[in-house]
PDB file of C-alpha atoms in Angstrom:
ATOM      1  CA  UNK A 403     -41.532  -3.470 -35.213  1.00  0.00           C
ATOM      2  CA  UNK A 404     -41.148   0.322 -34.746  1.00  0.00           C
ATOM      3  CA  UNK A 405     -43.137   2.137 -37.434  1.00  0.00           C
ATOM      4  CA  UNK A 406     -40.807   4.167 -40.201  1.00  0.00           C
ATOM      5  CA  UNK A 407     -41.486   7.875 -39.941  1.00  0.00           C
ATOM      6  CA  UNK A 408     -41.670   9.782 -43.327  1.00  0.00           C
ATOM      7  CA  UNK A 409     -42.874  13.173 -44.025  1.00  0.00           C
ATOM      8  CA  UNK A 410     -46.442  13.823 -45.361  1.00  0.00           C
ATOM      9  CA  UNK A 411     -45.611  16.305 -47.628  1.00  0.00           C
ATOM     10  CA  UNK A 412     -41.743  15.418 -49.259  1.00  0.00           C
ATOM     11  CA  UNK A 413     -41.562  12.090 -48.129  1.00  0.00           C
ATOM     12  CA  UNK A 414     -38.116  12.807 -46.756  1.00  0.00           C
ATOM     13  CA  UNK A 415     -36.776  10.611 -44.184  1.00  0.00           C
ATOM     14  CA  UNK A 416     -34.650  13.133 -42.748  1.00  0.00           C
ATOM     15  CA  UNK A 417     -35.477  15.267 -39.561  1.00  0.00           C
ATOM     16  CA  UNK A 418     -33.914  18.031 -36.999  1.00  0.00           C
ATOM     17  CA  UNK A 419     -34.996  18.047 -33.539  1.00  0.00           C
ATOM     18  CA  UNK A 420     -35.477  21.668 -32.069  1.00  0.00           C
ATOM     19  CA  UNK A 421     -35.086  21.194 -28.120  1.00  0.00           C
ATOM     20  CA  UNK A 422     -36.235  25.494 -27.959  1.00  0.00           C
ATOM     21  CA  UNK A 423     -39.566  24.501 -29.091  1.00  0.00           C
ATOM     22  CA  UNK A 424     -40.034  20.940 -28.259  1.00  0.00           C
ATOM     23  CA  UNK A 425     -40.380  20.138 -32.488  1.00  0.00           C
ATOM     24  CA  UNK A 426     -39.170  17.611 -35.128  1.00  0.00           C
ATOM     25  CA  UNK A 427     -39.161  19.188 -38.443  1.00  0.00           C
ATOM     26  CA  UNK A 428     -38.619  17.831 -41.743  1.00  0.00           C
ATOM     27  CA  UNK A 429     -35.167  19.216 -42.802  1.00  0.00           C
ATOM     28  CA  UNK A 430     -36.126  18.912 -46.663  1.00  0.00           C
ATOM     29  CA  UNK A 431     -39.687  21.051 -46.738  1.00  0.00           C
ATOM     30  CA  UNK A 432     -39.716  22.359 -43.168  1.00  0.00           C
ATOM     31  CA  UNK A 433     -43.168  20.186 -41.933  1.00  0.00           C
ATOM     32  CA  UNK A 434     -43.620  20.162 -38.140  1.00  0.00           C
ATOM     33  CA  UNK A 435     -43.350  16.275 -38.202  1.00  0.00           C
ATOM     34  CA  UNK A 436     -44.393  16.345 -34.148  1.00  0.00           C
ATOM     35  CA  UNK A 437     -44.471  19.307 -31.352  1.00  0.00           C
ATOM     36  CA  UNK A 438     -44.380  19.760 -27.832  1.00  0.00           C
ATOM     37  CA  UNK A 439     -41.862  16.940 -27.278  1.00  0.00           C
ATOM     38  CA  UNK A 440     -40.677  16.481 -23.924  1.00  0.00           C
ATOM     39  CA  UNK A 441     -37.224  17.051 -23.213  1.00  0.00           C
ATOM     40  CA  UNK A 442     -35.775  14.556 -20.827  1.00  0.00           C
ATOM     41  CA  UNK A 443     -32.361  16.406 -19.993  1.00  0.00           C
ATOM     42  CA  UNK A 444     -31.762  18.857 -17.006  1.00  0.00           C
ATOM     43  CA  UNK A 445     -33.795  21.908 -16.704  1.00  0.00           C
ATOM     44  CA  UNK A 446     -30.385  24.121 -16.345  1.00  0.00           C
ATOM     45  CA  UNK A 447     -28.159  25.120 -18.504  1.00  0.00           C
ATOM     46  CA  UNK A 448     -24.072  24.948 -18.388  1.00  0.00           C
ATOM     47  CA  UNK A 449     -21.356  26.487 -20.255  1.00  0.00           C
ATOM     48  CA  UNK A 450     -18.177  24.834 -19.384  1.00  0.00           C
ATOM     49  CA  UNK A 451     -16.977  21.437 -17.102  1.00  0.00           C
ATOM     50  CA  UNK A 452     -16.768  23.306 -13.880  1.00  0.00           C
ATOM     51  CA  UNK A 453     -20.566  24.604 -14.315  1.00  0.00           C
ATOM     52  CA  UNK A 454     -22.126  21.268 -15.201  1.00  0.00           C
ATOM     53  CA  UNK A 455     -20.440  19.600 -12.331  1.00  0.00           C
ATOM     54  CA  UNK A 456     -21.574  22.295  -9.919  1.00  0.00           C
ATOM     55  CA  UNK A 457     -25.063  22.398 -11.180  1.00  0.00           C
ATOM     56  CA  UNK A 458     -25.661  18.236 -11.290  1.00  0.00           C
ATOM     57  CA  UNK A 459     -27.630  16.682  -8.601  1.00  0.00           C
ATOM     58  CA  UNK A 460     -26.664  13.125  -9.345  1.00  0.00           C
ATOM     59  CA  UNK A 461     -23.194  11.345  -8.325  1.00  0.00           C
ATOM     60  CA  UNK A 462     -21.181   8.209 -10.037  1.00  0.00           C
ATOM     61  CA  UNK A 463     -23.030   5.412 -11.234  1.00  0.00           C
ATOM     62  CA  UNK A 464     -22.598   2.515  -8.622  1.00  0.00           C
ATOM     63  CA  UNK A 465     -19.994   0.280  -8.748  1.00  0.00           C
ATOM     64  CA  UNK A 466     -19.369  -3.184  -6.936  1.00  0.00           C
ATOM     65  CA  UNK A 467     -15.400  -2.090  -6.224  1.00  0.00           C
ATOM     66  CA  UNK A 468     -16.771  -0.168  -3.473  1.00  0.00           C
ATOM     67  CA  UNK A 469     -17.857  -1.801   0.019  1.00  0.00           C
ATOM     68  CA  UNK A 470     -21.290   0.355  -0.357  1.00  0.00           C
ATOM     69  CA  UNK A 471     -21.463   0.379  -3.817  1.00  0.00           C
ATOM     70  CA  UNK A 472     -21.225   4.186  -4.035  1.00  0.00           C
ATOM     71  CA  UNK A 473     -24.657   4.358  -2.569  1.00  0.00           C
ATOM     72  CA  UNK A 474     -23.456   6.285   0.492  1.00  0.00           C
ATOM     73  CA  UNK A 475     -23.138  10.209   0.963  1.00  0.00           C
ATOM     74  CA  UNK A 476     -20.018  11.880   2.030  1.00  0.00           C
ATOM     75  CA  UNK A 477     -19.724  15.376   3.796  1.00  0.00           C
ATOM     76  CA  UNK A 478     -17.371  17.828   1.738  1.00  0.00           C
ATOM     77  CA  UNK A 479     -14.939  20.383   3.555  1.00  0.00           C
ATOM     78  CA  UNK A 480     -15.948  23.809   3.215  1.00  0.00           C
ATOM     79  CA  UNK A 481     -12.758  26.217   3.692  1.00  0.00           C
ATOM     80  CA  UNK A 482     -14.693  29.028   4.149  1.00  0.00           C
ATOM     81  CA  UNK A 483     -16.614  27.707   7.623  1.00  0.00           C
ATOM     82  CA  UNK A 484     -14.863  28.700  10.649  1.00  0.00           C
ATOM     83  CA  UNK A 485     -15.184  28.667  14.831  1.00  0.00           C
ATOM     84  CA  UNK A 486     -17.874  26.370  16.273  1.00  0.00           C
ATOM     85  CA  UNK A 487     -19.578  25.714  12.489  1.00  0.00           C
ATOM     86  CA  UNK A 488     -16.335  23.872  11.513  1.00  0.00           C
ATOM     87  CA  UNK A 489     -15.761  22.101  14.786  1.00  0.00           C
ATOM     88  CA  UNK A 490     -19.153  20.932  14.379  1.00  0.00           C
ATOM     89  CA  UNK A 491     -18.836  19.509  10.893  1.00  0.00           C
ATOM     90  CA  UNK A 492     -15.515  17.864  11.626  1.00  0.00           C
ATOM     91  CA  UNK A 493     -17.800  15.903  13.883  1.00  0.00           C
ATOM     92  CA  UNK A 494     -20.435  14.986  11.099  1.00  0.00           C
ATOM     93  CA  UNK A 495     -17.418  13.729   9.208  1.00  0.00           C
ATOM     94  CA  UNK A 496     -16.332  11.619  11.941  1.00  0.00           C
ATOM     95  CA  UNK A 497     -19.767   9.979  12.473  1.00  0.00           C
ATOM     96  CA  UNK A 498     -20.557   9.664   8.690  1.00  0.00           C
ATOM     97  CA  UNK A 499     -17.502   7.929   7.869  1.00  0.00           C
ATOM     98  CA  UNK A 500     -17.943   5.358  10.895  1.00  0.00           C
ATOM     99  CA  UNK A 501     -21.456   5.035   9.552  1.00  0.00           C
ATOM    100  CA  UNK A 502     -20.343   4.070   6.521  1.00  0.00           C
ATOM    101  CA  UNK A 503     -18.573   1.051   7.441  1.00  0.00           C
ATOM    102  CA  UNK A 504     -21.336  -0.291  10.039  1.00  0.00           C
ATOM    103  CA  UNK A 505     -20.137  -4.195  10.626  1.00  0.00           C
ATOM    104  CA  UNK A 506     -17.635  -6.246  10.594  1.00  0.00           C
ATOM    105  CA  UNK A 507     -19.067  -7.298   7.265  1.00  0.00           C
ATOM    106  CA  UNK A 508     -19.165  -4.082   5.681  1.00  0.00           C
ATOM    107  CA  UNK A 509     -14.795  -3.454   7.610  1.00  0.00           C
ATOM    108  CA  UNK A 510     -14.249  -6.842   5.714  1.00  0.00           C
ATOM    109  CA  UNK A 511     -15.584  -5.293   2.353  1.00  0.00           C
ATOM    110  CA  UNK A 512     -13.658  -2.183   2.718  1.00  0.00           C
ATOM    111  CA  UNK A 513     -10.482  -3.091   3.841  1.00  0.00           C
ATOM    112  CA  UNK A 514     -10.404  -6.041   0.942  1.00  0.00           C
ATOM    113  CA  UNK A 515     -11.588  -4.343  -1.928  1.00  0.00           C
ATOM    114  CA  UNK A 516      -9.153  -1.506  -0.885  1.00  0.00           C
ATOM    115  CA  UNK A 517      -6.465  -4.375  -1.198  1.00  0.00           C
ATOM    116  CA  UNK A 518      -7.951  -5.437  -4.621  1.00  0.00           C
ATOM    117  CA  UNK A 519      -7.238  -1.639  -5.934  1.00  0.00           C
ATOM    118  CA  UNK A 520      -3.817  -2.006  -4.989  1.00  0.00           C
ATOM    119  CA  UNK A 521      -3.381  -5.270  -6.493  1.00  0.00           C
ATOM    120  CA  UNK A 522      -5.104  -4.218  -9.993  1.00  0.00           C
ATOM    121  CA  UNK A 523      -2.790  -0.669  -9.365  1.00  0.00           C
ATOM    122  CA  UNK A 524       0.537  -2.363  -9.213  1.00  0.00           C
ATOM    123  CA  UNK A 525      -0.465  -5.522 -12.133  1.00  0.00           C
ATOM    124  CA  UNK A 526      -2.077  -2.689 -14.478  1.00  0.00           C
ATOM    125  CA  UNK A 527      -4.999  -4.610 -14.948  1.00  0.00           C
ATOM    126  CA  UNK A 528      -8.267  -3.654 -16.946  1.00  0.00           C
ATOM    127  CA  UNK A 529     -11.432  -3.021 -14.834  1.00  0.00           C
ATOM    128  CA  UNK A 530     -13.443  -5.592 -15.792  1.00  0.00           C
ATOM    129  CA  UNK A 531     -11.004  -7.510 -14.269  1.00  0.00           C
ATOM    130  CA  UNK A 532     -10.957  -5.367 -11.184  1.00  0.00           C
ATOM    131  CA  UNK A 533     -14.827  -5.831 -10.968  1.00  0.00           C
ATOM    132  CA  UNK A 534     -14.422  -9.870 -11.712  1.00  0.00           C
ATOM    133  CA  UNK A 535     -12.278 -10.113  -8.542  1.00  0.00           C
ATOM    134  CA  UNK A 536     -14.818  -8.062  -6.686  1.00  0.00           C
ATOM    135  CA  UNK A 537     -17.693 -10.088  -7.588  1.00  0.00           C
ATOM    136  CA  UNK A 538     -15.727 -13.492  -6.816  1.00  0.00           C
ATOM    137  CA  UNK A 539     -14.922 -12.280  -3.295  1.00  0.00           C
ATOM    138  CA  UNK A 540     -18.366 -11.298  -2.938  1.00  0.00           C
ATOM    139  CA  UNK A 541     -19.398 -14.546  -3.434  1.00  0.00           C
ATOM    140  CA  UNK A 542     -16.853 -16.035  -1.614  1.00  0.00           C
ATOM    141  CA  UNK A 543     -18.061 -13.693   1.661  1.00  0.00           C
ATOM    142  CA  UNK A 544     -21.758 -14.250   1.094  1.00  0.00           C
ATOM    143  CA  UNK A 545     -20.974 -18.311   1.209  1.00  0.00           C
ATOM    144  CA  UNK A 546     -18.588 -17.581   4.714  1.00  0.00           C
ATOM    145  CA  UNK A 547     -15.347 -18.897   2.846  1.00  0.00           C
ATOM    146  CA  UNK A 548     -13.358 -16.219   4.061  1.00  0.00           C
ATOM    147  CA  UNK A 549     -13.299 -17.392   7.709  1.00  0.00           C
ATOM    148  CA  UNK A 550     -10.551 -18.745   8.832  1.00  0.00           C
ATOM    149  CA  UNK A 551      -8.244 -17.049   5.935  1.00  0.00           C
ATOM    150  CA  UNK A 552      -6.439 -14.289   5.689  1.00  0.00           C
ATOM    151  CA  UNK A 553      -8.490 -10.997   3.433  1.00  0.00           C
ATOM    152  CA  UNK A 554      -5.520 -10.668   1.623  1.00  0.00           C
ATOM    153  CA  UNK A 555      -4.696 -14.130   0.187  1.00  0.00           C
ATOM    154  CA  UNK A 556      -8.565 -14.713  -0.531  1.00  0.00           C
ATOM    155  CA  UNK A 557      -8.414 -11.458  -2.304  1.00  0.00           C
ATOM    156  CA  UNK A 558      -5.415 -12.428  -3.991  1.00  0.00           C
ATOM    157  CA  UNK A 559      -6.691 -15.451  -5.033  1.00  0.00           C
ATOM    158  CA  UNK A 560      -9.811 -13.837  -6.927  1.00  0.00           C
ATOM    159  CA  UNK A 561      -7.895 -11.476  -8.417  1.00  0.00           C
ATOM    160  CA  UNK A 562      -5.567 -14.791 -10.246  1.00  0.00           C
ATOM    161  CA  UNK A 563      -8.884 -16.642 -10.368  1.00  0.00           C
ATOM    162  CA  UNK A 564     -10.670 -13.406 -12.203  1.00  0.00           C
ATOM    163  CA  UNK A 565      -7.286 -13.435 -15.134  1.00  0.00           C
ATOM    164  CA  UNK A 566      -7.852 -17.324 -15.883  1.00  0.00           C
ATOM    165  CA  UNK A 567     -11.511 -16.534 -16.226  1.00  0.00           C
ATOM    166  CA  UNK A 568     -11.022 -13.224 -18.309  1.00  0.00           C
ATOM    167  CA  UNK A 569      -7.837 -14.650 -20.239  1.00  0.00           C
ATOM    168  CA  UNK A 570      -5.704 -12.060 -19.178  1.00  0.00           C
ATOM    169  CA  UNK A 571      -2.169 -13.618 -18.712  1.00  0.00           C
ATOM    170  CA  UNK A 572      -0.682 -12.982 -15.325  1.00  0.00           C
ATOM    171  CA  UNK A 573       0.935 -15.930 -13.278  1.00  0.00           C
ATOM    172  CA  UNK A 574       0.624 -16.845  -9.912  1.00  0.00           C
ATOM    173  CA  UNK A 575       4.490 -15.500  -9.417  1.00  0.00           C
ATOM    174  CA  UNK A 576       4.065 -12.169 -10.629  1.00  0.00           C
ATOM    175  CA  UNK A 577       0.556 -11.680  -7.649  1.00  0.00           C
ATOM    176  CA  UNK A 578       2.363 -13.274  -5.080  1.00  0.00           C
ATOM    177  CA  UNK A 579       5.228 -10.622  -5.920  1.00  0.00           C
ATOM    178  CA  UNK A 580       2.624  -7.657  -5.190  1.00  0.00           C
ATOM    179  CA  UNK A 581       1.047  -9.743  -2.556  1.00  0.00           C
ATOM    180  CA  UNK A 582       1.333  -9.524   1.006  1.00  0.00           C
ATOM    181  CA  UNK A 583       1.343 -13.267   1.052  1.00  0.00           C
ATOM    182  CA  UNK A 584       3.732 -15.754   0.118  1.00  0.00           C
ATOM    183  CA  UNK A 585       2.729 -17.904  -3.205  1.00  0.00           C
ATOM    184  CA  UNK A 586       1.386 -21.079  -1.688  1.00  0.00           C
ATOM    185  CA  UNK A 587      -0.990 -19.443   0.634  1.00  0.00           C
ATOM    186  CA  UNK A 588      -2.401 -17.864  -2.389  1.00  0.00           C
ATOM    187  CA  UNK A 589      -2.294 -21.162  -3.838  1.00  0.00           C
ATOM    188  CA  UNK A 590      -4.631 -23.119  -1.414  1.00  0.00           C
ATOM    189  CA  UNK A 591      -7.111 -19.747  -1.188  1.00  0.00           C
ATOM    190  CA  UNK A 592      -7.367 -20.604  -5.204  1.00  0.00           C
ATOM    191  CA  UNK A 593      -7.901 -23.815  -4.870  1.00  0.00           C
ATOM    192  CA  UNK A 594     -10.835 -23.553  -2.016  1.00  0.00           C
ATOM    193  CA  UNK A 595     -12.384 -20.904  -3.840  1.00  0.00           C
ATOM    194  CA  UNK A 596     -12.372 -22.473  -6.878  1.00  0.00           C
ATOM    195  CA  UNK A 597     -13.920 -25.707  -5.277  1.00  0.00           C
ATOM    196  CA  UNK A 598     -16.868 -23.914  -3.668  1.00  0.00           C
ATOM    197  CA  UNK A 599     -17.474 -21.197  -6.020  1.00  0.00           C
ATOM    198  CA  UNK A 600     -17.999 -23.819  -9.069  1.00  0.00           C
ATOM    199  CA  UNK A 601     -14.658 -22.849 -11.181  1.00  0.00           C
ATOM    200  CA  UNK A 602     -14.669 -25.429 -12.820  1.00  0.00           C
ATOM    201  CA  UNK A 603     -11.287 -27.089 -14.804  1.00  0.00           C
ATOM    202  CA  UNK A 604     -12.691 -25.836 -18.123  1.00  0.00           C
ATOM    203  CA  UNK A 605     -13.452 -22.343 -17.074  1.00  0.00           C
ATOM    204  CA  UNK A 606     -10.002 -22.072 -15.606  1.00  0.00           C
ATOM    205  CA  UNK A 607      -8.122 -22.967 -18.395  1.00  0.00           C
ATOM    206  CA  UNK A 608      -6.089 -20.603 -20.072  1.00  0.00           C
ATOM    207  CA  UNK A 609      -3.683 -22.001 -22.995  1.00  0.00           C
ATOM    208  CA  UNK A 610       0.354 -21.470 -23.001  1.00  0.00           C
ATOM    209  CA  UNK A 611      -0.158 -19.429 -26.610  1.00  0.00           C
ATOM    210  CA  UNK A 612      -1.964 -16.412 -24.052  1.00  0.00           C
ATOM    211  CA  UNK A 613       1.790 -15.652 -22.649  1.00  0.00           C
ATOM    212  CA  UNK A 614       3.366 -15.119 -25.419  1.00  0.00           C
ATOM    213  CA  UNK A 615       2.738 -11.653 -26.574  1.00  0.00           C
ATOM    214  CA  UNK A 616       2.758 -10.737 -22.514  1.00  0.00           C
ATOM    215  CA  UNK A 617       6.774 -12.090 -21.603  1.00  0.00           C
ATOM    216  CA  UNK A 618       7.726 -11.593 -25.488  1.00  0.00           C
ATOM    217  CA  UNK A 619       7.332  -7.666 -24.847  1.00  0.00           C
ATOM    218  CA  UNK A 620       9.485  -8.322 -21.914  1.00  0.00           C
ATOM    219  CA  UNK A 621      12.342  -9.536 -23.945  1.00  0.00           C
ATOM    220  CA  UNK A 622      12.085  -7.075 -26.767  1.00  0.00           C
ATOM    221  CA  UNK A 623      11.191 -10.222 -29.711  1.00  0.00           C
ATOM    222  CA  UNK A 624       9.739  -9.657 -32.633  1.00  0.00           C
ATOM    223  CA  UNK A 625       6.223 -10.378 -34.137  1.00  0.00           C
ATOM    224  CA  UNK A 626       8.567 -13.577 -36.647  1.00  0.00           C
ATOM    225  CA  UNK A 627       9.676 -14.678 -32.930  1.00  0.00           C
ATOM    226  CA  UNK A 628       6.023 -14.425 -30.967  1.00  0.00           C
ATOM    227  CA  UNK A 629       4.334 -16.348 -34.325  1.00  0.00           C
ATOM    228  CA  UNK A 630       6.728 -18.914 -34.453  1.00  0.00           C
ATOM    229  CA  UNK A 631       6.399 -19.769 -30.199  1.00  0.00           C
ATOM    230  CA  UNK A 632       2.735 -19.531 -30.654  1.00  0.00           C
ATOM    231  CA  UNK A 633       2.709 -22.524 -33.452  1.00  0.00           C
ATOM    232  CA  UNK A 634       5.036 -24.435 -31.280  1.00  0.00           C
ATOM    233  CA  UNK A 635       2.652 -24.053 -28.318  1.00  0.00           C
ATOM    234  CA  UNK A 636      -0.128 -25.291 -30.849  1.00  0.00           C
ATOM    235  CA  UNK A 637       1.453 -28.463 -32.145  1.00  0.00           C
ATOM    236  CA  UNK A 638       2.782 -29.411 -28.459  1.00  0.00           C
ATOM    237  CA  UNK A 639      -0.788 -28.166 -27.181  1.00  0.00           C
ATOM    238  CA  UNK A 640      -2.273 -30.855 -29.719  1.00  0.00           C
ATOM    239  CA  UNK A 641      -0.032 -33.385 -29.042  1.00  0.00           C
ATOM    240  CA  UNK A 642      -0.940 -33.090 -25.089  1.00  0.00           C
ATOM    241  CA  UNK A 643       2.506 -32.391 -24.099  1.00  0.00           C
ATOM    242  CA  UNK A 644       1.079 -29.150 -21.852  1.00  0.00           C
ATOM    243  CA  UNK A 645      -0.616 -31.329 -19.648  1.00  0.00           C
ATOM    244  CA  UNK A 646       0.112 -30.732 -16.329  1.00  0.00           C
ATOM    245  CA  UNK A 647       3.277 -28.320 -17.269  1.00  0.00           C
ATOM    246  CA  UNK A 648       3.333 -25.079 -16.089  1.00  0.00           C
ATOM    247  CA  UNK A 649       2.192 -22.457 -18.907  1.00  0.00           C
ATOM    248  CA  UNK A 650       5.625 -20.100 -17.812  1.00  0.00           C
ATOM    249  CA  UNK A 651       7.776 -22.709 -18.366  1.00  0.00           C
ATOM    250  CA  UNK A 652       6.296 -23.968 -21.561  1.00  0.00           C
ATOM    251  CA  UNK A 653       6.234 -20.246 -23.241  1.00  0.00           C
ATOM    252  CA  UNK A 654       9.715 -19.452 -22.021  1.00  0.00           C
ATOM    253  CA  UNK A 655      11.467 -22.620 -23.499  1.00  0.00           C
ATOM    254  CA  UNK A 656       8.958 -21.936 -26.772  1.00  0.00           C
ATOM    255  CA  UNK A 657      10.437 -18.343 -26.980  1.00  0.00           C
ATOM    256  CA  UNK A 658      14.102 -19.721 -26.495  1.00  0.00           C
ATOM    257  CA  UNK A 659      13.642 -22.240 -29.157  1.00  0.00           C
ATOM    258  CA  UNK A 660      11.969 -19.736 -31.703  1.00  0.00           C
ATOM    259  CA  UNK A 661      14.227 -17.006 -30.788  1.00  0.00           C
ATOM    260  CA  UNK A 662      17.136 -19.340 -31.825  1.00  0.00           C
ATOM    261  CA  UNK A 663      15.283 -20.266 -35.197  1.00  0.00           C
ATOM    262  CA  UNK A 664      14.458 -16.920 -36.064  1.00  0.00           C
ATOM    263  CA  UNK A 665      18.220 -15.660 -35.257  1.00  0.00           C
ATOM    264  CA  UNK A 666      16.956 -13.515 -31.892  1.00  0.00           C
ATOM    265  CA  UNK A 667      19.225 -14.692 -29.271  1.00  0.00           C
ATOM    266  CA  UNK A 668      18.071 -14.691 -25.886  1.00  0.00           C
ATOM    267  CA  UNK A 669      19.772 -16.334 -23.344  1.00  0.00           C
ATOM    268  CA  UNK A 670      18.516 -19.055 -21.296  1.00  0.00           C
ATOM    269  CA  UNK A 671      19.038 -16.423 -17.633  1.00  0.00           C
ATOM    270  CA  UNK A 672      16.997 -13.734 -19.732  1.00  0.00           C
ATOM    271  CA  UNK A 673      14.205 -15.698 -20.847  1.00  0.00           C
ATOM    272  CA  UNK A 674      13.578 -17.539 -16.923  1.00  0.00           C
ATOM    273  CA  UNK A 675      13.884 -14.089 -15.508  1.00  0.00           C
ATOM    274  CA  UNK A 676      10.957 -12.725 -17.582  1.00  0.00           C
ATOM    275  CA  UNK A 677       8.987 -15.852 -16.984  1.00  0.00           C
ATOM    276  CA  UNK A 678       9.398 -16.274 -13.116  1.00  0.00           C
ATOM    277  CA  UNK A 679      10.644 -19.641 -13.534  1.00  0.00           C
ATOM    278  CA  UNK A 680      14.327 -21.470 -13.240  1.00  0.00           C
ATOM    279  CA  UNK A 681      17.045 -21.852 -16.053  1.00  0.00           C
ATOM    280  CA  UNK A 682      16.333 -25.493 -15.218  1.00  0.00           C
ATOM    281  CA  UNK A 683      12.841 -25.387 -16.005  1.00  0.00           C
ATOM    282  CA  UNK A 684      13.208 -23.718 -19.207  1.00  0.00           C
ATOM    283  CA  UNK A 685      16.145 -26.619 -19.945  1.00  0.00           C
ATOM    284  CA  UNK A 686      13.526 -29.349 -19.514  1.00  0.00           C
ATOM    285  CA  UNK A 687      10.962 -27.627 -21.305  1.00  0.00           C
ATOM    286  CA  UNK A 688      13.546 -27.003 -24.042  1.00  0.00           C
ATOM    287  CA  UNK A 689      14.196 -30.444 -24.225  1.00  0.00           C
ATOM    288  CA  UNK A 690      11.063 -31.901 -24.241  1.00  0.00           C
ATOM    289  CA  UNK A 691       9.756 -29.566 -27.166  1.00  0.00           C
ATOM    290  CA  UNK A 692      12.769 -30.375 -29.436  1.00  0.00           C
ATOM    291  CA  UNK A 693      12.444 -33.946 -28.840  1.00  0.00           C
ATOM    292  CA  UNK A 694       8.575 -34.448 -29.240  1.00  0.00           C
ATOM    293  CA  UNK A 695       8.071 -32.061 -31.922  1.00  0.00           C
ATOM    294  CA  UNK A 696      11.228 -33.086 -33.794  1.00  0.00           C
ATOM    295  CA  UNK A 697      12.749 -29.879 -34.026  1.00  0.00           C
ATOM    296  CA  UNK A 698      15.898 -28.827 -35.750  1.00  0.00           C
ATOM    297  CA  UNK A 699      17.141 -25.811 -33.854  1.00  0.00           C
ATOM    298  CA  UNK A 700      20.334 -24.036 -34.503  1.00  0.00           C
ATOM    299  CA  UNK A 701      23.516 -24.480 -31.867  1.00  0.00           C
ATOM    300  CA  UNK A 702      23.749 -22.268 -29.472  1.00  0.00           C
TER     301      UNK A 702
END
């Protein structure tokens, strides 16, 4: 364990480092605890934002939601150049951003992950998420499971694959909506990735109570509302009466039903909009709730 440093003289365990002269002093007596300490920041100084940025020599950390990782250099524009100067780094450009994307491999990469920030853009999702998806198609490209499949459903897929994982609540509706592909093409991409990138059941599984808050903002309910559909889910969750339902369905019809307890109407249209699913589905989930769980719900 790292020794405890006290002052010789005072005993104080308090200190102020002087960066000017490379000391730690004792702030109590004043005791040079230690000199010539090296200083591991920049050798410039800067005054304000723009200065510090101009006078850095390092770019962004890298990051895997970029086909290169951010490793790669770009050539700025520089208004000022003019004639044969600027013809000539137009050119550079041109050859440094074709170098950039090298392969087919590295077009694949580019073009998908481009996708992926338009996905994340229009479903507002965190970027841990963002990077999840990223690393799943990775994977998925490194084991060839892309050929024969369109980028954008694989990428898709990851991205609905990444939200079970992380637990963030969006539904397979509300991707294919941003999508460029229809729903069941994103559907069998899951499923194949899934299969051969070990996603297993278990890791997958996200429980009906994680929608809640999500469609209950939707329809304006209050927190009475949300914790009364969450202990619904619970007890039909224990009873195994989610099995093989679909989580939307299930959290609209427990919303209805506590929205009727609790004296916040919604309608039956309302709550299947929100929810992606049919007034018939949320009728049979209705149903099936009231009966199992033995539920006395007011008349609508």
């Amino acid at each position: 364990m790292e020794k405890r440093r006290v002052c010789p003289v005072c005993g104080s365990e308090e200190f102020i480092y002087d960066p000017s002269r490379g000391e730690i002093v004792c702030a109590k007596c004043g005791y040079v605890i230690e000199e010539n300490v090296v200083d591991e920041g920049p050798e410039w100084r800067a005054f304000d934002p723009g200065q510090r940025e101009k006078r850095a020599r390092v770019g962004a950390p890298e990051s895997i939601l970029l086909h290169d990782k951010g490793l790669s250099t770009d050539i700025g524009i520089d208004r000022s150049v003019t004639g044969l100067m600027r013809e000539k780094i137009y050119r550079l450009r041109k050859w440094q951003s074709r170098l950039r994307v090298s392969d087919a491999a590295e077009r694949n990469l580019a073009f998908a992950l481009s996708e992926l920030d338009r996905l994340a853009s229009h479903l507002a999702l965190p970027r841990h998420v963002e990077e999840e998806a990223a690393r799943l198609y990775r994977d998925a490209v490194r084991k060839g499971l892309i050929r024969g499949r369109s980028i954008e459903s694989v990428i898709a897929a990851c991205v609905y694959a990444a939200c079970r994982l992380l637990k963030i609540p969006r539904t397979l509706d509300e991707i294919a909506e941003v999508s460029k592909v229809d729903k069941k093409e994103i559907g069998r991409s899951f499923r194949f990735i899934a299969r051969h990138l070990n996603l297993t059941p278990k890791k997958l599984f996200v429980k009906p109570s994680d929608y809640v808050n999500k469609f209950a903002d939707e329809l304006g309910l209050s927190e009475k509302v949300r914790k009364k559909a969450i202990e619904l889910l619970e007890e039909a969750y224990n009873r195994g009466l989610t099995s093989g339902k679909s989580p939307a369905g299930l959290v609209a019809a427990a919303l209805y039903i506590a929205g009727l307890m609790e004296e916040e109407r919604r309608t039956q249209r309302e709550v299947a909009e929100v929810a992606r699913v049919t007034e018939v589905t949320v009728r049979n989930r209705y149903k099936e709730l009231v009966e199992k769980l033995n539920l006395k719900v007011p008349l609508t």
